[in-house]
Amino acid sequence: MSAANILTWSAFAFSLLGAAIAIFCYMPGALKTLKTNDTRGISEWMFGLTCFGCLIWVIYSILMLSSFGASGGVNSENWSGFVGGFATLISNLGLGSFGGVILYKKIKNLIASKKEGLTEDRWYKKHYETK
């Protein structure tokens, strides 16, 4: 195996490792939010922008990966671009999914609290902390 191939495969392994770590960073928060339904300390703007940014990166990755098919496929000259596009797609699908779950719960709680004329904090205390 040549030095270039070793570097390419190393880059691919590191990009997948980085994507996995980024995805698993969101998992505990998403699971806790699903379990407790507590979204009081979460900014809907931050998660909304995060999800929007992930969507943009997913579109970019799909377009980038599609260009490889249109140009004759992946070869030794464009392999590193394919690796980057694939890792970007995987990480942003994962981040966007977990961020989307948290954002969904946040918006759902905000709507429910507004329907009862309460702040989100008072609504959560009324429905979850008194049980």
Short mmCIF file of the C-alpha atoms (twelve columns), coordinates in Angstrom:
data_MODEL
# 
_entry.id   MODEL 
# 
loop_
_atom_site.group_PDB 
_atom_site.id 
_atom_site.type_symbol 
_atom_site.label_atom_id 
_atom_site.label_alt_id 
_atom_site.label_comp_id 
_atom_site.label_asym_id 
_atom_site.label_seq_id 
_atom_site.Cartn_x 
_atom_site.Cartn_y 
_atom_site.Cartn_z 
_atom_site.pdbx_PDB_model_num 
ATOM 1   C CA . MET A 1   0.000   0.000  0.000   1 
ATOM 2   C CA . SER A 2   1.411   3.382  -0.978  1 
ATOM 3   C CA . ALA A 3   1.816   6.317  1.372   1 
ATOM 4   C CA . ALA A 4   -0.965  8.196  -0.461  1 
ATOM 5   C CA . ASN A 5   -3.376  5.293  0.052   1 
ATOM 6   C CA . ILE A 6   -2.484  5.070  3.734   1 
ATOM 7   C CA . LEU A 7   -3.118  8.800  4.141   1 
ATOM 8   C CA . THR A 8   -6.427  8.570  2.265   1 
ATOM 9   C CA . TRP A 9   -7.661  5.641  4.358   1 
ATOM 10  C CA . SER A 10  -6.474  7.384  7.521   1 
ATOM 11  C CA . ALA A 11  -8.388  10.505 6.538   1 
ATOM 12  C CA . PHE A 12  -11.474 8.390  5.869   1 
ATOM 13  C CA . ALA A 13  -11.192 6.647  9.255   1 
ATOM 14  C CA . PHE A 14  -10.705 9.952  11.094  1 
ATOM 15  C CA . SER A 15  -13.623 11.572 9.272   1 
ATOM 16  C CA . LEU A 16  -15.941 8.711  10.267  1 
ATOM 17  C CA . LEU A 17  -14.637 8.783  13.836  1 
ATOM 18  C CA . GLY A 18  -15.237 12.532 14.021  1 
ATOM 19  C CA . ALA A 19  -18.750 12.094 12.608  1 
ATOM 20  C CA . ALA A 20  -19.536 9.368  15.160  1 
ATOM 21  C CA . ILE A 21  -18.265 11.470 18.066  1 
ATOM 22  C CA . ALA A 22  -20.263 14.497 16.914  1 
ATOM 23  C CA . ILE A 23  -23.435 12.405 16.642  1 
ATOM 24  C CA . PHE A 24  -22.958 10.738 20.027  1 
ATOM 25  C CA . CYS A 25  -22.483 14.156 21.670  1 
ATOM 26  C CA . TYR A 26  -26.149 14.946 21.002  1 
ATOM 27  C CA . MET A 27  -27.504 11.519 21.937  1 
ATOM 28  C CA . PRO A 28  -27.534 11.888 25.763  1 
ATOM 29  C CA . GLY A 29  -29.324 15.239 25.581  1 
ATOM 30  C CA . ALA A 30  -31.902 13.949 23.113  1 
ATOM 31  C CA . LEU A 31  -32.574 10.829 25.181  1 
ATOM 32  C CA . LYS A 32  -32.860 12.840 28.400  1 
ATOM 33  C CA . THR A 33  -35.251 15.277 26.732  1 
ATOM 34  C CA . LEU A 34  -37.400 12.397 25.496  1 
ATOM 35  C CA . LYS A 35  -37.386 10.752 28.933  1 
ATOM 36  C CA . THR A 36  -38.084 13.815 31.094  1 
ATOM 37  C CA . ASN A 37  -39.832 16.091 28.567  1 
ATOM 38  C CA . ASP A 38  -37.885 18.947 30.202  1 
ATOM 39  C CA . THR A 39  -36.936 21.560 27.631  1 
ATOM 40  C CA . ARG A 40  -36.926 24.611 29.892  1 
ATOM 41  C CA . GLY A 41  -33.198 25.264 29.572  1 
ATOM 42  C CA . ILE A 42  -33.096 24.774 25.807  1 
ATOM 43  C CA . SER A 43  -33.061 27.605 23.279  1 
ATOM 44  C CA . GLU A 44  -35.426 26.968 20.392  1 
ATOM 45  C CA . TRP A 45  -33.450 29.456 18.303  1 
ATOM 46  C CA . MET A 46  -30.172 27.621 18.840  1 
ATOM 47  C CA . PHE A 47  -31.633 24.238 17.943  1 
ATOM 48  C CA . GLY A 48  -33.614 25.706 15.056  1 
ATOM 49  C CA . LEU A 49  -30.499 27.240 13.566  1 
ATOM 50  C CA . THR A 50  -28.529 24.056 14.239  1 
ATOM 51  C CA . CYS A 51  -31.113 21.969 12.379  1 
ATOM 52  C CA . PHE A 52  -31.226 24.478 9.515   1 
ATOM 53  C CA . GLY A 53  -27.432 24.463 9.282   1 
ATOM 54  C CA . CYS A 54  -27.400 20.653 9.256   1 
ATOM 55  C CA . LEU A 55  -29.987 20.667 6.465   1 
ATOM 56  C CA . ILE A 56  -27.795 22.989 4.391   1 
ATOM 57  C CA . TRP A 57  -24.774 20.703 4.967   1 
ATOM 58  C CA . VAL A 58  -26.828 17.625 4.006   1 
ATOM 59  C CA . ILE A 59  -27.896 19.296 0.756   1 
ATOM 60  C CA . TYR A 60  -24.280 20.296 0.090   1 
ATOM 61  C CA . SER A 61  -23.101 16.724 0.750   1 
ATOM 62  C CA . ILE A 62  -25.726 15.188 -1.511  1 
ATOM 63  C CA . LEU A 63  -24.845 17.598 -4.310  1 
ATOM 64  C CA . MET A 64  -21.141 16.956 -3.790  1 
ATOM 65  C CA . LEU A 65  -21.557 13.180 -3.778  1 
ATOM 66  C CA . SER A 66  -23.860 13.365 -6.817  1 
ATOM 67  C CA . SER A 67  -21.160 15.174 -8.735  1 
ATOM 68  C CA . PHE A 68  -18.929 12.110 -8.445  1 
ATOM 69  C CA . GLY A 69  -21.509 9.987  -10.258 1 
ATOM 70  C CA . ALA A 70  -21.935 12.640 -12.943 1 
ATOM 71  C CA . SER A 71  -18.172 12.873 -13.491 1 
ATOM 72  C CA . GLY A 72  -17.560 9.147  -13.916 1 
ATOM 73  C CA . GLY A 73  -17.322 7.978  -10.318 1 
ATOM 74  C CA . VAL A 74  -14.762 7.995  -7.573  1 
ATOM 75  C CA . ASN A 75  -11.138 7.533  -8.550  1 
ATOM 76  C CA . SER A 76  -7.719  8.104  -7.019  1 
ATOM 77  C CA . GLU A 77  -7.783  11.806 -7.940  1 
ATOM 78  C CA . ASN A 78  -11.089 12.706 -6.308  1 
ATOM 79  C CA . TRP A 79  -11.195 10.160 -3.468  1 
ATOM 80  C CA . SER A 80  -10.495 12.707 -0.731  1 
ATOM 81  C CA . GLY A 81  -13.452 14.845 -1.861  1 
ATOM 82  C CA . PHE A 82  -15.697 11.802 -1.721  1 
ATOM 83  C CA . VAL A 83  -14.462 10.998 1.794   1 
ATOM 84  C CA . GLY A 84  -15.181 14.542 2.968   1 
ATOM 85  C CA . GLY A 85  -18.624 14.576 1.392   1 
ATOM 86  C CA . PHE A 86  -19.573 11.219 2.902   1 
ATOM 87  C CA . ALA A 87  -18.421 12.152 6.421   1 
ATOM 88  C CA . THR A 88  -20.196 15.510 6.190   1 
ATOM 89  C CA . LEU A 89  -23.403 13.778 5.130   1 
ATOM 90  C CA . ILE A 90  -23.296 11.193 7.939   1 
ATOM 91  C CA . SER A 91  -22.423 13.642 10.712  1 
ATOM 92  C CA . ASN A 92  -25.055 16.204 9.715   1 
ATOM 93  C CA . LEU A 93  -27.785 13.611 9.287   1 
ATOM 94  C CA . GLY A 94  -27.049 12.420 12.818  1 
ATOM 95  C CA . LEU A 95  -26.717 15.870 14.353  1 
ATOM 96  C CA . GLY A 96  -29.780 17.140 12.553  1 
ATOM 97  C CA . SER A 97  -31.837 14.140 13.653  1 
ATOM 98  C CA . PHE A 98  -30.989 14.427 17.349  1 
ATOM 99  C CA . GLY A 99  -31.248 18.216 17.230  1 
ATOM 100 C CA . GLY A 100 -34.600 17.860 15.465  1 
ATOM 101 C CA . VAL A 101 -35.941 15.627 18.244  1 
ATOM 102 C CA . ILE A 102 -34.953 18.188 20.865  1 
ATOM 103 C CA . LEU A 103 -36.375 21.067 18.803  1 
ATOM 104 C CA . TYR A 104 -39.653 19.191 18.269  1 
ATOM 105 C CA . LYS A 105 -40.085 18.613 22.009  1 
ATOM 106 C CA . LYS A 106 -39.217 22.245 22.768  1 
ATOM 107 C CA . ILE A 107 -41.770 23.633 20.308  1 
ATOM 108 C CA . LYS A 108 -44.402 21.145 21.485  1 
ATOM 109 C CA . ASN A 109 -43.870 22.245 25.107  1 
ATOM 110 C CA . LEU A 110 -43.976 25.931 24.177  1 
ATOM 111 C CA . ILE A 111 -47.263 25.493 22.329  1 
ATOM 112 C CA . ALA A 112 -48.781 23.501 25.201  1 
ATOM 113 C CA . SER A 113 -47.704 26.097 27.766  1 
ATOM 114 C CA . LYS A 114 -49.094 28.981 25.670  1 
ATOM 115 C CA . LYS A 115 -52.444 27.186 25.315  1 
ATOM 116 C CA . GLU A 116 -52.732 27.125 29.093  1 
ATOM 117 C CA . GLY A 117 -51.505 30.705 29.443  1 
ATOM 118 C CA . LEU A 118 -48.435 29.634 31.419  1 
ATOM 119 C CA . THR A 119 -44.720 30.090 31.051  1 
ATOM 120 C CA . GLU A 120 -42.904 26.946 29.999  1 
ATOM 121 C CA . ASP A 121 -41.392 26.670 33.481  1 
ATOM 122 C CA . ARG A 122 -44.776 26.856 35.240  1 
ATOM 123 C CA . TRP A 123 -46.333 24.483 32.700  1 
ATOM 124 C CA . TYR A 124 -43.578 21.905 33.244  1 
ATOM 125 C CA . LYS A 125 -43.893 22.164 37.020  1 
ATOM 126 C CA . LYS A 126 -47.668 21.779 36.818  1 
ATOM 127 C CA . HIS A 127 -47.560 18.689 34.592  1 
ATOM 128 C CA . TYR A 128 -44.378 16.887 35.588  1 
ATOM 129 C CA . GLU A 129 -43.052 17.971 38.964  1 
ATOM 130 C CA . THR A 130 -46.319 17.523 40.823  1 
ATOM 131 C CA . LYS A 131 -46.614 13.852 39.864  1 
# 
